[in-house]
Short mmCIF file of C-alpha atoms in Angstrom, two decimals:
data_model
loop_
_atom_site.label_atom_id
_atom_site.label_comp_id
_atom_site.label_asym_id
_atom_site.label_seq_id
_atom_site.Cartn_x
_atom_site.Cartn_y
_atom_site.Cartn_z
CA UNK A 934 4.24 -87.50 8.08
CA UNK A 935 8.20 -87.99 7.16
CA UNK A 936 10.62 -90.85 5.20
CA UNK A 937 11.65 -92.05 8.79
CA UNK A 938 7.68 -92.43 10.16
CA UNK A 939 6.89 -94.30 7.73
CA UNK A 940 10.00 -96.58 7.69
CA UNK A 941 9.04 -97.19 11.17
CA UNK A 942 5.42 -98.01 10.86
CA UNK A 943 6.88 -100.62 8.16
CA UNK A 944 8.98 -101.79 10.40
CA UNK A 945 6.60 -102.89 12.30
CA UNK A 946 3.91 -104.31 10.41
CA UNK A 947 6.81 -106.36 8.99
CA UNK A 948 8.40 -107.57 12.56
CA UNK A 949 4.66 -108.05 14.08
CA UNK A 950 6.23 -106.10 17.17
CA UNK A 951 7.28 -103.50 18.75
CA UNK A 952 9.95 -105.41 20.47
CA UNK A 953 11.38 -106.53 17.64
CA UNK A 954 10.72 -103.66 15.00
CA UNK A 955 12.71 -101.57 17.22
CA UNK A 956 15.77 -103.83 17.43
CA UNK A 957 16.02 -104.09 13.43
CA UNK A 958 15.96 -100.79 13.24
CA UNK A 959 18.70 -100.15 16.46
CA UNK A 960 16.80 -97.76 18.20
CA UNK A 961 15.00 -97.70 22.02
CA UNK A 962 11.40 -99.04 21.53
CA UNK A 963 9.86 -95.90 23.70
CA UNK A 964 11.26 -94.01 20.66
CA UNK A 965 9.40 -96.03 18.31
CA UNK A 966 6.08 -96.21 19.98
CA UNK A 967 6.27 -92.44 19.99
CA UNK A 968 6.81 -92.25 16.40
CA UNK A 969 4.16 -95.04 15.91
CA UNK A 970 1.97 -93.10 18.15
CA UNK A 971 2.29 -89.67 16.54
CA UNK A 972 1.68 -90.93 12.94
CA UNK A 973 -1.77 -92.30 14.47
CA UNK A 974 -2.64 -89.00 15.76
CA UNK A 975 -1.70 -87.49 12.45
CA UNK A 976 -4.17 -89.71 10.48
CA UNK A 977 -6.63 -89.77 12.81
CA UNK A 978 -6.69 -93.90 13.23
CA UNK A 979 -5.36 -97.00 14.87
CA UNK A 980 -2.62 -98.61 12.94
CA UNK A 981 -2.30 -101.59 14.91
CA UNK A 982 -3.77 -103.46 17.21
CA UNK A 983 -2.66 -105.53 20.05
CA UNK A 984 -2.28 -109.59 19.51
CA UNK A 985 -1.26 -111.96 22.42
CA UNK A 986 1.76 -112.05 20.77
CA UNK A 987 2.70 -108.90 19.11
CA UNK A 988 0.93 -106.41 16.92
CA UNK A 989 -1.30 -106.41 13.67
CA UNK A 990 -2.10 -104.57 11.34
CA UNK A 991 -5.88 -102.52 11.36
CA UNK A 992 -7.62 -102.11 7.45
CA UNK A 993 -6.18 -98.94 7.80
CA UNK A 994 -2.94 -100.08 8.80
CA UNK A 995 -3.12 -102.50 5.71
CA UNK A 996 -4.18 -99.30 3.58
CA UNK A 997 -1.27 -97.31 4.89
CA UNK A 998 0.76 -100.02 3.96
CA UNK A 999 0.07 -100.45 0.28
CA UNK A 1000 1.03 -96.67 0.00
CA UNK A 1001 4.25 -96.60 2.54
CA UNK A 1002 5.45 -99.49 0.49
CA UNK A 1003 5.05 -97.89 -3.07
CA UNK A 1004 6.35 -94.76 -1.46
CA UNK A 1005 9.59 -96.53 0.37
CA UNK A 1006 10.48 -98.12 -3.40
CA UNK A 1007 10.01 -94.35 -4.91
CA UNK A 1008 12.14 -92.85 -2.81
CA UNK A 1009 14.82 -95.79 -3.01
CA UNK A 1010 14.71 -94.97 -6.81
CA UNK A 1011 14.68 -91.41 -6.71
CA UNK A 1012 17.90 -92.09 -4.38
CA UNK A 1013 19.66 -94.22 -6.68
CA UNK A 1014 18.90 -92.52 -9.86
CA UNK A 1015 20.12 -88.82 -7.78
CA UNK A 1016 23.32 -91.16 -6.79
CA UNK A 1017 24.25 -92.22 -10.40
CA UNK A 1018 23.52 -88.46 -12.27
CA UNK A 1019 25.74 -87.02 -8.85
CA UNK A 1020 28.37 -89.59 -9.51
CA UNK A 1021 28.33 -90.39 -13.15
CA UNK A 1022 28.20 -93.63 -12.38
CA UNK A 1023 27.07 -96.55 -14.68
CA UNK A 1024 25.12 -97.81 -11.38
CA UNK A 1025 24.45 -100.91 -9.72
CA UNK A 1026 21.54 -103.61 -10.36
CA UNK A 1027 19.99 -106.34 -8.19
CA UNK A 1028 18.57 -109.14 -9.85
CA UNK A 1029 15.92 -111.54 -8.97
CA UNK A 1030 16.09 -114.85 -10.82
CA UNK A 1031 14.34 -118.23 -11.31
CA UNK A 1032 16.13 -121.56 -10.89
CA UNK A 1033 16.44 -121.96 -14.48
CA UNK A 1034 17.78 -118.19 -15.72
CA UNK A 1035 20.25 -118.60 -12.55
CA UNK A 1036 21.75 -121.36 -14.66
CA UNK A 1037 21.95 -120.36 -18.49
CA UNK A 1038 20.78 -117.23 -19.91
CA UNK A 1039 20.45 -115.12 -17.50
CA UNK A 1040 24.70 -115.65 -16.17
CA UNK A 1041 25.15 -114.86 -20.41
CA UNK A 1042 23.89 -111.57 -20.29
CA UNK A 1043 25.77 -110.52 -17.16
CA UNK A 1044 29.04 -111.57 -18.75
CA UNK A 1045 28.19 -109.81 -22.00
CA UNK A 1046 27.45 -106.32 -20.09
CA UNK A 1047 30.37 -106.79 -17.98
CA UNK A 1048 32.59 -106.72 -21.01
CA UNK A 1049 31.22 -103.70 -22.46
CA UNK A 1050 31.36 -102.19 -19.34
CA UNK A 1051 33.42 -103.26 -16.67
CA UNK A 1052 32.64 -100.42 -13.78
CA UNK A 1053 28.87 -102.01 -13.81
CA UNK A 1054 28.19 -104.09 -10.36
CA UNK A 1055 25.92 -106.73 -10.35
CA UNK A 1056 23.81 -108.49 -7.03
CA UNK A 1057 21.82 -111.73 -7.72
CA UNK A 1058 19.43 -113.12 -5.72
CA UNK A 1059 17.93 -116.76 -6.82
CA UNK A 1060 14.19 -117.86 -5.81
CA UNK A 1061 10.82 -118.91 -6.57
CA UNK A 1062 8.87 -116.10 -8.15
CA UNK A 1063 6.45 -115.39 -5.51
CA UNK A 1064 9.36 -114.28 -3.14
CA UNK A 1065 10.87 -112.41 -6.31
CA UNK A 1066 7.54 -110.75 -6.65
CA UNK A 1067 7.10 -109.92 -2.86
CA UNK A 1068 11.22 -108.82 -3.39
CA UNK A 1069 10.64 -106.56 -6.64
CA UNK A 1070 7.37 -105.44 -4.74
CA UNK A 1071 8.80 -103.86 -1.85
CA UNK A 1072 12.34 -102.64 -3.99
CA UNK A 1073 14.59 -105.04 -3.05
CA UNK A 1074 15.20 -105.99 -6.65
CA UNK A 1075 15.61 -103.75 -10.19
CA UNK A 1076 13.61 -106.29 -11.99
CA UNK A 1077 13.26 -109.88 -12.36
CA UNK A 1078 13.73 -112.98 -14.86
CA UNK A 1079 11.10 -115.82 -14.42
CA UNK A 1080 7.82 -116.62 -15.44
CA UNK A 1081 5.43 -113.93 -16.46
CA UNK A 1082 2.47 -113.62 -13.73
CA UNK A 1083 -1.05 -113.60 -14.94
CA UNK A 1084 -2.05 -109.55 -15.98
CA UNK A 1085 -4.45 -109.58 -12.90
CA UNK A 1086 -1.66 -110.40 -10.70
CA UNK A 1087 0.45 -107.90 -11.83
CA UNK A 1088 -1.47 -104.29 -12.55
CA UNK A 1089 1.29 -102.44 -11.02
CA UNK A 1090 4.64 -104.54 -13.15
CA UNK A 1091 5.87 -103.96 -16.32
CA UNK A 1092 6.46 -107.72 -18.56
CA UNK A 1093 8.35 -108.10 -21.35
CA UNK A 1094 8.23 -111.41 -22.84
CA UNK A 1095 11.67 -113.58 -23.43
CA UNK A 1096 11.09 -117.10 -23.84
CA UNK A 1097 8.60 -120.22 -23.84
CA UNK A 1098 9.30 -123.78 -22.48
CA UNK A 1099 6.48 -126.51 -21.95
CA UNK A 1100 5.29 -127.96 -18.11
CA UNK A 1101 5.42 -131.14 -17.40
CA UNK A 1102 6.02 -133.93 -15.57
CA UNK A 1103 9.63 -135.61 -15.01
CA UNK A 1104 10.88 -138.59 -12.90
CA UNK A 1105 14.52 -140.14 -13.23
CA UNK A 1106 15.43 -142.09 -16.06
CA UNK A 1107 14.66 -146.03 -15.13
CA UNK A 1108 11.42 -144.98 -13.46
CA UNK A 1109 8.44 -147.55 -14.76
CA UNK A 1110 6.53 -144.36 -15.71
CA UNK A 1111 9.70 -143.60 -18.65
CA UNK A 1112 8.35 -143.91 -22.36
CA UNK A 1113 4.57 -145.11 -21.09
CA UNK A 1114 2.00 -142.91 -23.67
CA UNK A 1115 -0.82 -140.73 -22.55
CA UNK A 1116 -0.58 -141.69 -18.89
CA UNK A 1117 -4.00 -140.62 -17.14
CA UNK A 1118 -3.66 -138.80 -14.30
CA UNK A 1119 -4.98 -141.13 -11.96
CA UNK A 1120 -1.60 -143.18 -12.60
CA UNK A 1121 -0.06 -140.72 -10.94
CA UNK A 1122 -1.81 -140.78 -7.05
CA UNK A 1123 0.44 -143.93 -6.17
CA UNK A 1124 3.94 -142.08 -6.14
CA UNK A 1125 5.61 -139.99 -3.98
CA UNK A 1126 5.73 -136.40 -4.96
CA UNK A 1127 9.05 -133.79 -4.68
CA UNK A 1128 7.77 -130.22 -5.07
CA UNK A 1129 8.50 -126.13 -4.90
CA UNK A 1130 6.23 -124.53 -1.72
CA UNK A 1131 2.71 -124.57 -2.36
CA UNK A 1132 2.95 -121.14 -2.66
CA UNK A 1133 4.27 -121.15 -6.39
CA UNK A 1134 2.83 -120.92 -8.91
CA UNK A 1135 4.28 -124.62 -10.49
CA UNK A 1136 2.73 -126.16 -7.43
CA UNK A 1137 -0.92 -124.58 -7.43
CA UNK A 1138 -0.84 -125.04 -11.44
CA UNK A 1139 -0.42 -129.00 -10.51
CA UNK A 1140 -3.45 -129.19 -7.71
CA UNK A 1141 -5.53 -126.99 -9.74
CA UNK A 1142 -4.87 -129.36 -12.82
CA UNK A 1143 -5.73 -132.51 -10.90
CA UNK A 1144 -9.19 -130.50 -9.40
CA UNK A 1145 -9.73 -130.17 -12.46
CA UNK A 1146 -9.82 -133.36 -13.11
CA UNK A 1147 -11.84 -134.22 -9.89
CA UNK A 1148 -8.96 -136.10 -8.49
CA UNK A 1149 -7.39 -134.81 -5.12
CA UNK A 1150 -4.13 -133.17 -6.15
CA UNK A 1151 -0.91 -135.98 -4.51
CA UNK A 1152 0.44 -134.68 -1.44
CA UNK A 1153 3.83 -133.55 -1.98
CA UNK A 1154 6.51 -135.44 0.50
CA UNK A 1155 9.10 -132.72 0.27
CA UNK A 1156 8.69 -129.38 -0.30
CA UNK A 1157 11.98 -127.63 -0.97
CA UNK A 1158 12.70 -124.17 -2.32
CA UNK A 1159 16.19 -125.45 -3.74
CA UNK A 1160 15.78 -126.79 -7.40
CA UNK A 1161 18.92 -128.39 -6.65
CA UNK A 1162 17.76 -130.64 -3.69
CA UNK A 1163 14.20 -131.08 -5.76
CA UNK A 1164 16.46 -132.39 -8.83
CA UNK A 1165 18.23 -134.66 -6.89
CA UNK A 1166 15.48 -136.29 -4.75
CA UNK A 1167 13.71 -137.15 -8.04
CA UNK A 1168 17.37 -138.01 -9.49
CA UNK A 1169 17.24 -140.96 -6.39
CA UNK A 1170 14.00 -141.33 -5.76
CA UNK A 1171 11.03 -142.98 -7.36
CA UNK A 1172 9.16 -139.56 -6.70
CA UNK A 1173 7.66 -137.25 -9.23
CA UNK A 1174 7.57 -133.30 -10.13
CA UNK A 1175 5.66 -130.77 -12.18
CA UNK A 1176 8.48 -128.50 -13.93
CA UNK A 1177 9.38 -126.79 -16.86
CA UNK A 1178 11.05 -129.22 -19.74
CA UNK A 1179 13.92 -127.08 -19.64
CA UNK A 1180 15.37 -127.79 -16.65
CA UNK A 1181 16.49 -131.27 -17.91
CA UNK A 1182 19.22 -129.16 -19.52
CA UNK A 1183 20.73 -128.53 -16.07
CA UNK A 1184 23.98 -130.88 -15.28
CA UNK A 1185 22.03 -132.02 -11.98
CA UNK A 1186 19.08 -132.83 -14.41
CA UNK A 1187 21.46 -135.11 -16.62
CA UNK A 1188 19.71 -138.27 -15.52
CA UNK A 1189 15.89 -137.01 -15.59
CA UNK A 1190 13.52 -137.16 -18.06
CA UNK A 1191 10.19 -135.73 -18.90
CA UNK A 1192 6.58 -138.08 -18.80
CA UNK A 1193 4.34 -138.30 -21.25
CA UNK A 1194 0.65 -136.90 -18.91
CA UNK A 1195 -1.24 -134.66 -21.51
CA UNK A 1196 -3.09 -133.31 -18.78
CA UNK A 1197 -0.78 -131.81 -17.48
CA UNK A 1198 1.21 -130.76 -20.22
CA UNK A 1199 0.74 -126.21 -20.26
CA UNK A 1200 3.35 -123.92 -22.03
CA UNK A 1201 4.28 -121.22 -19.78
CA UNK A 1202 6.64 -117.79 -20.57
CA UNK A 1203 8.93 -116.34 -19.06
CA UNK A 1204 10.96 -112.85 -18.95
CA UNK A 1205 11.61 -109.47 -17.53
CA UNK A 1206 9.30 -108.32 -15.01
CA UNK A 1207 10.08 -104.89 -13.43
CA UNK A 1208 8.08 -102.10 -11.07
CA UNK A 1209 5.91 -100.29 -13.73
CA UNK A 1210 6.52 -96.81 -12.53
CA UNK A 1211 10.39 -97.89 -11.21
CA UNK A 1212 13.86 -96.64 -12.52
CA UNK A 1213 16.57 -98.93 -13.78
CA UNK A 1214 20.08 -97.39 -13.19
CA UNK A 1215 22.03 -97.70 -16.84
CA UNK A 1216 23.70 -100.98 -15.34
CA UNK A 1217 20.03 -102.95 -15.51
CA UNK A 1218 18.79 -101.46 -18.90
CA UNK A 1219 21.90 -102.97 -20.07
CA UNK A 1220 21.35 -106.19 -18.63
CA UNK A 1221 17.88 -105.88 -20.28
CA UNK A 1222 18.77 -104.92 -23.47
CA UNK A 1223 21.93 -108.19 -23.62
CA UNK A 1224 18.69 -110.76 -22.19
CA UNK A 1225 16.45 -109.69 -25.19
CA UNK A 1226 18.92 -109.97 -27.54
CA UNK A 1227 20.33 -113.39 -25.85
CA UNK A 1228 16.87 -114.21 -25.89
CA UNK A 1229 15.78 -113.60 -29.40
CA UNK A 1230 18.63 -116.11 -30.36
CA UNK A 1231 17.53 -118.39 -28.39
CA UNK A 1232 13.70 -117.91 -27.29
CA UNK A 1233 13.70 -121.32 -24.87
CA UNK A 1234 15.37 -120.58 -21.53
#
């Protein structure tokens, strides 16, 4: 088993085909079914199996894959962190960032690092935190700024606590809801809902806090994975969301407000969440060390 089998085999169980695996990757597919086919023999199992459309993964192609990915982000480290001792090179970081850290804190560390160090290059890539999880998973990202997943969830991450900002729910300024007290849940159902993918964690926190309550969660009308387009259909719209009271500092937020539903008030935190085991190049620890200190000045993002 080499590096280039096992980016392969990834390749694939990431395409879903053969076809297609094989074109990422700009090679022939009969060379990549032989590699596929040869790292089979090797272990002694079926990787994938045939679908009517494309390929799958077997439970030992899923096992394989845990592994080949933790192995794919060691290597990419072990690359980097040969690159910057070879080069003497401050290094370059990738970061993965929530809606909110895109827009204050997060832009006030990279400006502070810059200054004391000019040569350091900087990549940011803005999300929900699943996909910045998945991202930071599979080494696509140095580490990440958002909220802090639940322990369970994250075994294999490192967190280190920044800030703390209440959850709520917020409407546009005007809305009949504004400056109502203790509004029961069940005054909720009626209006339309503007939401992140059900996939986040702000959305499932929501339904699970309206099961909760034996009410069926609302059914969100829009789905968006822009917290600018989510801002603004609330800013125009008599709809509702579930976020953090923060973002009402945003400019788009300007004419939003928060609701007064103690059910589904929560505090949530938020901070740095990197690979346990993964290297940070001297550019991110850095970037780390101006966020904490930012941070401690001001501990709501």
């Amino acid at each position: 088993m080499n590096i280039r089998q096992l980016e392969y085999f990834l390749a694939v169980a990431e395409c879903k085909s053969m076809t297609a695996a094989a074109a990422a990757l700009g090679i022939a597919q009969p060379t990549l079914t032989k590699a596929v086919r040869a790292l089979e023999r090797e272990l002694g199992v079926k990787l994938f199996e045939r679908m009517p459309r494309g390929v799958d993964l077997t439970p030992f192609g899923r096992t394989l894959l845990r592994h080949a990915e933790a192995i794919r982000v060691q290597f990419g480290d072990a690359k980097n962190e040969i690159g910057a001792l070879r080069g003497g090179t401050y290094g370059t970081v990738t970061i993965g960032a929530g809606p909110a850290w895109l827009r204050r804190l997060l832009p006030q560390a990279v400006a502070r690092a810059l200054e004391k160090n000019p040569s350091i290059h900087v990549r940011i890539e803005g999300g929900f935190d699943d996909v910045l999880l998945r991202a930071l998973r599979q080494g696509h990202l140095d580490f990440v700024v958002a909220e802090l997943p639940a322990p369970e969830a994250a075994h294999d991450m490192k967190m280190i606590p920044l800030t703390s900002d209440r959850l709520g729910v917020c409407c546009r300024k005007g809305h009949e809801l504004e400056g109502v007290p203790k509004l029961p849940l069940s005054s909720l159902l009626k209006y339309p809902w503007v939401m992140p993918p059900q996939t986040t964690r702000a959305h499932q926190r929501m339904k699970a806090l309206f099961v909760a309550a034996d009410l069926a969660p609302p059914r969100a009308v829009v789905e968006t994975e822009s917290m600018a387009f989510l801002l603004q259909m609330v800013r125009f719209f008599d709809a509702l969301t579930f976020t953090v009271s923060t973002t009402l500092k945003l400019p788009e937020a300007a004419d939003l407000t928060m609701i007064d539903v103690p059910a589904l008030e929560a505090v949530r935190s938020a901070g740095i969440i990197r690979r346990k085991n993964g290297w940070l190049s001297p550019a991110a620890e850095t970037i780390v060390k101006e966020l904490i200190a930012i941070c401690q000045e001001e501990p709501t993002n």
